[in-house]
Amino acid sequence: MLFRGGIFLSETLKIILMLIIAYLLGSIPSGVWIGKLMYGKDVRNYGSGNMGTTNTFRVLGKKAGTIVLLMDMFKGTLAALLPFLFHSTADPLLIGLAAIIGHVFPIFADFKGGKAVATSVGVLLVYNPLFFVIAWVIFLVTLYISSMVSVASMLGFLLITIVSFFFKDALLSVVAIALTIFVFVRHYGNIERIKNGTENMVPFGLGYKHRQQKQNK
């Protein structure tokens, strides 16, 4: 019994340690650090004031935006890999959630973080690679149609949640539903701008083309 209890305690400590590490990984403010190190700018003082990928693209350009996107995704991926690195039986998705929480409420950035889209996708890469690919396809298609990252994020998560039901993975579906609700809440300001026709667009896709045609008339 003591031996079995020792094993349980060891696994419990592993889980606690992994959750802490995952949260700290998620808390890395990629947009803020890249902006300050490479451009001498704090992205939180420009554009939407968000430190995420979209605002980094808008304020600092494609190079910085791409770096931040990859860093934010990698935070989720590395966090979800922790159970394998620690030889733990913990679910990678649950450990990855700690990184997502860290990204949204980062200890290194006054607990004011991003919208968790890229980090969430990074977790999926480890948890379910096929679902990761489907999620990316859905995001890219909706981005091309709308030309708005906000729309692609919200509609993408909604569609991804529906797709999750076909995988017959209860945990995946519950997490997907929770994240979808959260993403919609975090995009409240974007929803208002979409209604008013003032939401920022990426310079490609059908939505951007349509707006350009209207402006040229």
Coordinates of C-alpha atoms in Angstrom, one line a residue:
M1 CA 0.0 0.0 0.0
L2 CA 2.8 2.4 0.9
F3 CA 4.6 1.5 -2.4
R4 CA 1.4 2.1 -4.4
G5 CA 0.7 5.3 -2.5
G6 CA 4.3 6.4 -3.3
I7 CA 3.6 5.9 -7.0
F8 CA 0.3 7.8 -6.8
L9 CA 2.1 10.7 -5.0
S10 CA 4.9 10.7 -7.6
E11 CA 2.3 10.9 -10.4
T12 CA 0.4 13.6 -8.6
L13 CA 3.6 15.7 -8.2
K14 CA 4.3 15.2 -11.9
I15 CA 0.9 16.5 -12.9
I16 CA 1.3 19.5 -10.6
L17 CA 4.7 20.3 -12.0
M18 CA 3.5 19.8 -15.6
L19 CA 0.6 22.2 -15.1
I20 CA 2.9 24.8 -13.7
I21 CA 5.4 24.5 -16.5
A22 CA 2.6 24.5 -19.1
Y23 CA 1.1 27.6 -17.6
L24 CA 4.5 29.3 -17.6
L25 CA 5.1 28.3 -21.2
G26 CA 1.7 29.7 -22.2
S27 CA 2.5 32.9 -20.3
I28 CA 5.4 33.7 -22.6
P29 CA 4.2 37.0 -24.3
S30 CA 5.6 36.2 -27.7
G31 CA 4.1 39.3 -29.4
V32 CA 5.4 41.6 -26.7
W33 CA 8.9 40.1 -26.6
I34 CA 9.3 40.0 -30.4
G35 CA 8.0 43.6 -30.7
K36 CA 10.4 45.0 -28.1
L37 CA 13.5 42.9 -29.1
M38 CA 13.2 43.3 -32.9
Y39 CA 11.3 46.6 -33.4
G40 CA 11.6 48.5 -30.1
K41 CA 7.7 48.5 -29.9
D42 CA 5.2 47.2 -27.5
V43 CA 2.3 45.9 -29.7
R44 CA -0.1 46.5 -26.8
N45 CA 0.3 50.2 -27.4
Y46 CA -0.8 50.0 -31.1
G47 CA -3.7 48.6 -33.1
S48 CA -6.2 46.7 -31.1
G49 CA -3.9 46.6 -28.1
N50 CA -3.8 42.8 -28.1
M51 CA -0.5 41.0 -27.9
G52 CA -1.6 38.2 -30.2
T53 CA -0.7 37.1 -33.7
T54 CA -3.3 39.3 -35.5
N55 CA -2.3 42.5 -33.9
T56 CA 1.4 41.7 -34.4
F57 CA 0.8 41.2 -38.1
R58 CA -1.1 44.5 -38.2
V59 CA 1.5 46.5 -36.3
L60 CA 4.8 44.9 -37.1
G61 CA 4.3 43.1 -40.4
K62 CA 4.4 39.6 -41.8
K63 CA 7.8 38.6 -40.5
A64 CA 7.1 39.4 -36.9
G65 CA 3.5 38.1 -37.2
T66 CA 4.7 34.7 -38.6
I67 CA 7.3 34.4 -35.8
V68 CA 4.7 35.1 -33.1
L69 CA 2.2 32.7 -34.7
L70 CA 4.7 29.9 -34.6
M71 CA 5.9 30.7 -31.1
D72 CA 2.3 30.8 -29.8
M73 CA 1.5 27.5 -31.5
F74 CA 4.8 25.9 -30.2
K75 CA 3.9 26.9 -26.6
G76 CA 0.8 24.7 -26.9
T77 CA 2.6 21.9 -28.6
L78 CA 5.4 21.8 -26.1
A79 CA 2.9 21.9 -23.2
A80 CA 0.9 19.0 -24.6
L81 CA 4.2 17.0 -25.0
L82 CA 5.0 17.3 -21.3
P83 CA 3.2 14.0 -20.3
F84 CA 5.4 12.2 -22.8
L85 CA 8.6 13.9 -21.5
F86 CA 7.7 13.2 -17.9
H87 CA 6.5 9.6 -18.7
S88 CA 3.2 10.5 -17.2
T89 CA -0.3 9.1 -17.8
A90 CA -1.8 12.6 -17.7
D91 CA -4.0 13.6 -20.7
P92 CA -2.0 15.9 -23.0
L93 CA -5.1 17.9 -23.7
L94 CA -5.6 18.7 -20.1
I95 CA -2.0 19.7 -19.6
G96 CA -2.2 21.8 -22.8
L97 CA -5.2 23.6 -21.3
A98 CA -2.8 25.1 -18.7
A99 CA -0.8 26.6 -21.5
I100 CA -4.0 28.1 -23.1
I101 CA -4.9 29.6 -19.7
G102 CA -1.4 31.0 -19.5
H103 CA -1.6 32.6 -22.9
V104 CA -4.9 34.3 -21.9
F105 CA -3.8 35.3 -18.4
P106 CA 0.0 35.5 -18.7
I107 CA 1.9 36.1 -15.5
F108 CA 4.7 37.7 -17.5
A109 CA 2.3 40.3 -19.0
D110 CA 0.1 41.5 -16.1
F111 CA -2.4 38.7 -16.8
K112 CA -3.6 40.4 -20.0
G113 CA -3.0 38.0 -22.9
G114 CA -4.2 37.0 -26.3
K115 CA -7.2 35.1 -27.6
A116 CA -5.7 31.6 -27.4
V117 CA -6.4 30.5 -31.0
A118 CA -2.8 29.7 -32.0
T119 CA -1.9 28.1 -28.7
S120 CA -5.1 25.9 -28.8
V121 CA -4.2 24.7 -32.3
G122 CA -0.7 23.9 -31.1
V123 CA -2.1 21.7 -28.4
L124 CA -4.2 19.8 -31.0
L125 CA -1.1 19.0 -33.0
V126 CA 0.0 16.6 -30.2
Y127 CA -3.4 15.5 -29.0
N128 CA -4.9 14.6 -32.4
P129 CA -2.8 15.4 -35.5
L130 CA -5.7 14.6 -37.9
F131 CA -8.0 17.0 -36.0
F132 CA -5.1 19.5 -36.1
V133 CA -5.0 19.3 -39.9
I134 CA -8.8 19.6 -40.2
A135 CA -8.7 22.6 -37.9
W136 CA -6.1 24.3 -40.0
V137 CA -8.0 23.6 -43.3
I138 CA -11.2 25.1 -41.8
F139 CA -9.3 28.1 -40.5
L140 CA -7.6 28.8 -43.8
V141 CA -10.7 28.4 -45.9
T142 CA -12.8 30.7 -43.7
L143 CA -9.9 33.2 -43.7
Y144 CA -9.8 33.2 -47.5
I145 CA -13.5 33.6 -47.8
S146 CA -13.9 36.4 -45.1
S147 CA -10.4 38.0 -45.2
M148 CA -10.8 38.5 -41.5
V149 CA -8.9 36.6 -38.9
S150 CA -11.5 37.3 -36.3
V151 CA -14.2 35.7 -38.4
A152 CA -12.0 32.8 -39.3
S153 CA -11.2 32.3 -35.6
M154 CA -14.8 32.3 -34.4
L155 CA -16.4 30.5 -37.3
G156 CA -13.4 28.1 -37.4
F157 CA -13.8 27.2 -33.8
L158 CA -17.6 26.7 -34.2
L159 CA -17.1 24.4 -37.2
I160 CA -14.2 22.6 -35.4
T161 CA -16.5 21.9 -32.5
I162 CA -19.1 20.4 -34.8
V163 CA -16.4 18.2 -36.4
S164 CA -15.2 17.1 -32.9
F165 CA -18.5 15.2 -32.4
F166 CA -17.6 12.9 -35.2
F167 CA -14.4 11.9 -33.4
K168 CA -16.5 10.4 -30.5
D169 CA -14.0 11.9 -28.0
A170 CA -16.0 13.4 -25.2
L171 CA -13.1 15.3 -23.7
L172 CA -12.2 16.9 -27.0
S173 CA -15.8 18.0 -27.6
V174 CA -16.2 19.5 -24.1
V175 CA -12.9 21.4 -24.5
A176 CA -13.8 22.5 -28.0
I177 CA -17.2 23.8 -26.8
A178 CA -15.6 25.7 -23.9
L179 CA -12.9 27.2 -26.1
T180 CA -15.5 28.2 -28.8
I181 CA -17.6 30.1 -26.2
F182 CA -14.4 31.7 -24.8
V183 CA -13.2 32.8 -28.3
F184 CA -16.6 34.4 -29.1
V185 CA -16.5 36.3 -25.8
R186 CA -12.9 37.5 -26.4
H187 CA -13.9 38.7 -29.9
Y188 CA -16.8 40.9 -28.6
G189 CA -15.1 44.0 -29.9
N190 CA -14.4 42.4 -33.3
I191 CA -18.1 41.4 -33.6
E192 CA -19.1 45.0 -33.2
R193 CA -16.6 46.1 -35.9
I194 CA -17.8 43.3 -38.2
K195 CA -21.4 44.6 -37.8
N196 CA -20.2 48.2 -38.6
G197 CA -18.1 47.1 -41.5
T198 CA -15.0 48.4 -40.0
E199 CA -13.2 45.2 -39.0
N200 CA -9.6 45.0 -40.3
M201 CA -8.9 42.6 -43.2
V202 CA -5.9 40.7 -44.3
P203 CA -4.8 41.9 -47.8
F204 CA -6.0 38.9 -49.7
G205 CA -9.1 36.7 -50.1
L206 CA -12.7 37.2 -51.3
G207 CA -13.7 39.5 -48.5
Y208 CA -10.8 41.9 -49.2
K209 CA -11.4 41.8 -52.9
H210 CA -15.1 42.6 -52.4
R211 CA -14.3 45.6 -50.1
Q212 CA -11.7 46.9 -52.6
Q213 CA -14.3 46.7 -55.4
K214 CA -16.9 48.6 -53.3
Q215 CA -14.3 51.3 -52.5
N216 CA -13.3 51.7 -56.1
K217 CA -16.9 52.3 -57.3

